[in-house]
C-alpha positions as semicolon CSV with decimal commas, in nm:
position;residue;x (nm);y (nm);z (nm)
1;X;0,000;0,000;0,000
2;X;0,127;0,344;-0,088
3;X;-0,090;0,595;0,099
4;X;0,026;0,872;0,336
5;X;-0,211;0,783;0,622
6;X;-0,380;0,460;0,722
7;X;-0,697;0,312;0,572
8;X;-0,971;0,152;0,775
9;X;-1,316;0,001;0,728
10;X;-1,547;0,254;0,564
11;X;-1,275;0,407;0,343
12;X;-1,411;0,486;-0,007
13;X;-1,150;0,494;-0,286
14;X;-1,199;0,462;-0,664
15;X;-1,139;0,125;-0,833
16;X;-0,998;0,149;-1,186
17;X;-1,042;-0,170;-1,388
18;X;-0,990;-0,150;-1,765
19;X;-1,231;0,132;-1,865
20;X;-1,439;0,128;-1,546
21;X;-1,381;0,385;-1,271
22;X;-1,616;0,300;-0,984
23;X;-1,622;0,416;-0,621
24;X;-1,593;0,126;-0,378
25;X;-1,629;0,096;-0,002
26;X;-1,386;-0,101;0,214
27;X;-1,606;-0,333;0,417
28;X;-1,356;-0,569;0,578
29;X;-0,981;-0,607;0,631
30;X;-0,936;-0,983;0,623
31;X;-0,563;-1,007;0,698
32;X;-0,246;-0,804;0,732
33;X;0,035;-0,981;0,542
34;X;0,414;-0,959;0,578
35;X;0,538;-0,828;0,242
36;X;0,868;-1,020;0,254
37;X;0,756;-1,366;0,366
38;X;0,392;-1,357;0,255
39;X;0,286;-1,486;0,596
40;X;-0,023;-1,362;0,772
41;X;0,055;-1,121;1,056
42;X;-0,291;-1,035;1,185
43;X;-0,646;-1,149;1,111
44;X;-0,926;-0,893;1,098
45;X;-0,689;-0,597;1,129
46;X;-0,843;-0,262;1,224
47;X;-0,639;-0,065;0,967
48;X;-0,356;-0,086;0,712
49;X;-0,081;0,176;0,705
50;X;0,170;0,287;0,443
51;X;0,396;-0,006;0,351
52;X;0,150;-0,276;0,465
53;X;0,006;-0,551;0,247
54;X;-0,327;-0,713;0,316
55;X;-0,634;-0,891;0,189
56;X;-0,943;-0,672;0,192
57;X;-1,307;-0,696;0,091
58;X;-1,453;-0,402;-0,099
59;X;-1,799;-0,348;-0,244
60;X;-1,858;-0,135;-0,557
61;X;-2,122;0,139;-0,534
62;X;-2,243;0,056;-0,888
63;X;-2,255;-0,267;-1,086
64;X;-1,938;-0,347;-1,279
65;X;-1,800;-0,637;-1,482
66;X;-1,449;-0,765;-1,411
67;X;-1,272;-1,054;-1,582
68;X;-1,060;-1,295;-1,380
69;X;-0,686;-1,250;-1,424
70;X;-0,646;-1,623;-1,500
71;X;-0,888;-1,610;-1,794
72;X;-0,804;-1,266;-1,936
73;X;-0,490;-1,109;-1,784
74;X;-0,518;-0,771;-1,957
75;X;-0,872;-0,716;-1,825
76;X;-0,817;-0,880;-1,486
77;X;-0,592;-0,608;-1,344
78;X;-0,708;-0,320;-1,128
79;X;-0,581;-0,019;-0,936
80;X;-0,728;0,145;-0,628
81;X;-0,675;0,519;-0,585
82;X;-0,789;0,792;-0,352
83;X;-1,084;1,006;-0,465
84;X;-0,900;1,328;-0,384
């Protein structure tokens, strides 16, 4: 994660996937992961800070179609960015 502050549940960034740009809401932080070893550090973390890696659950505010990376790599990539 490259963000100056920390993110927590309720954070609403924009998800860019191919030509879609949809606001999403962070609903759950599943795990905080060590970036070097890939091992899980904390389950159900309260926040992620700059430099952290984690598994999160986010819900789009509008319907969107996303291909799986395994089936269509060029359409299965995404980026999450701040709305500001």
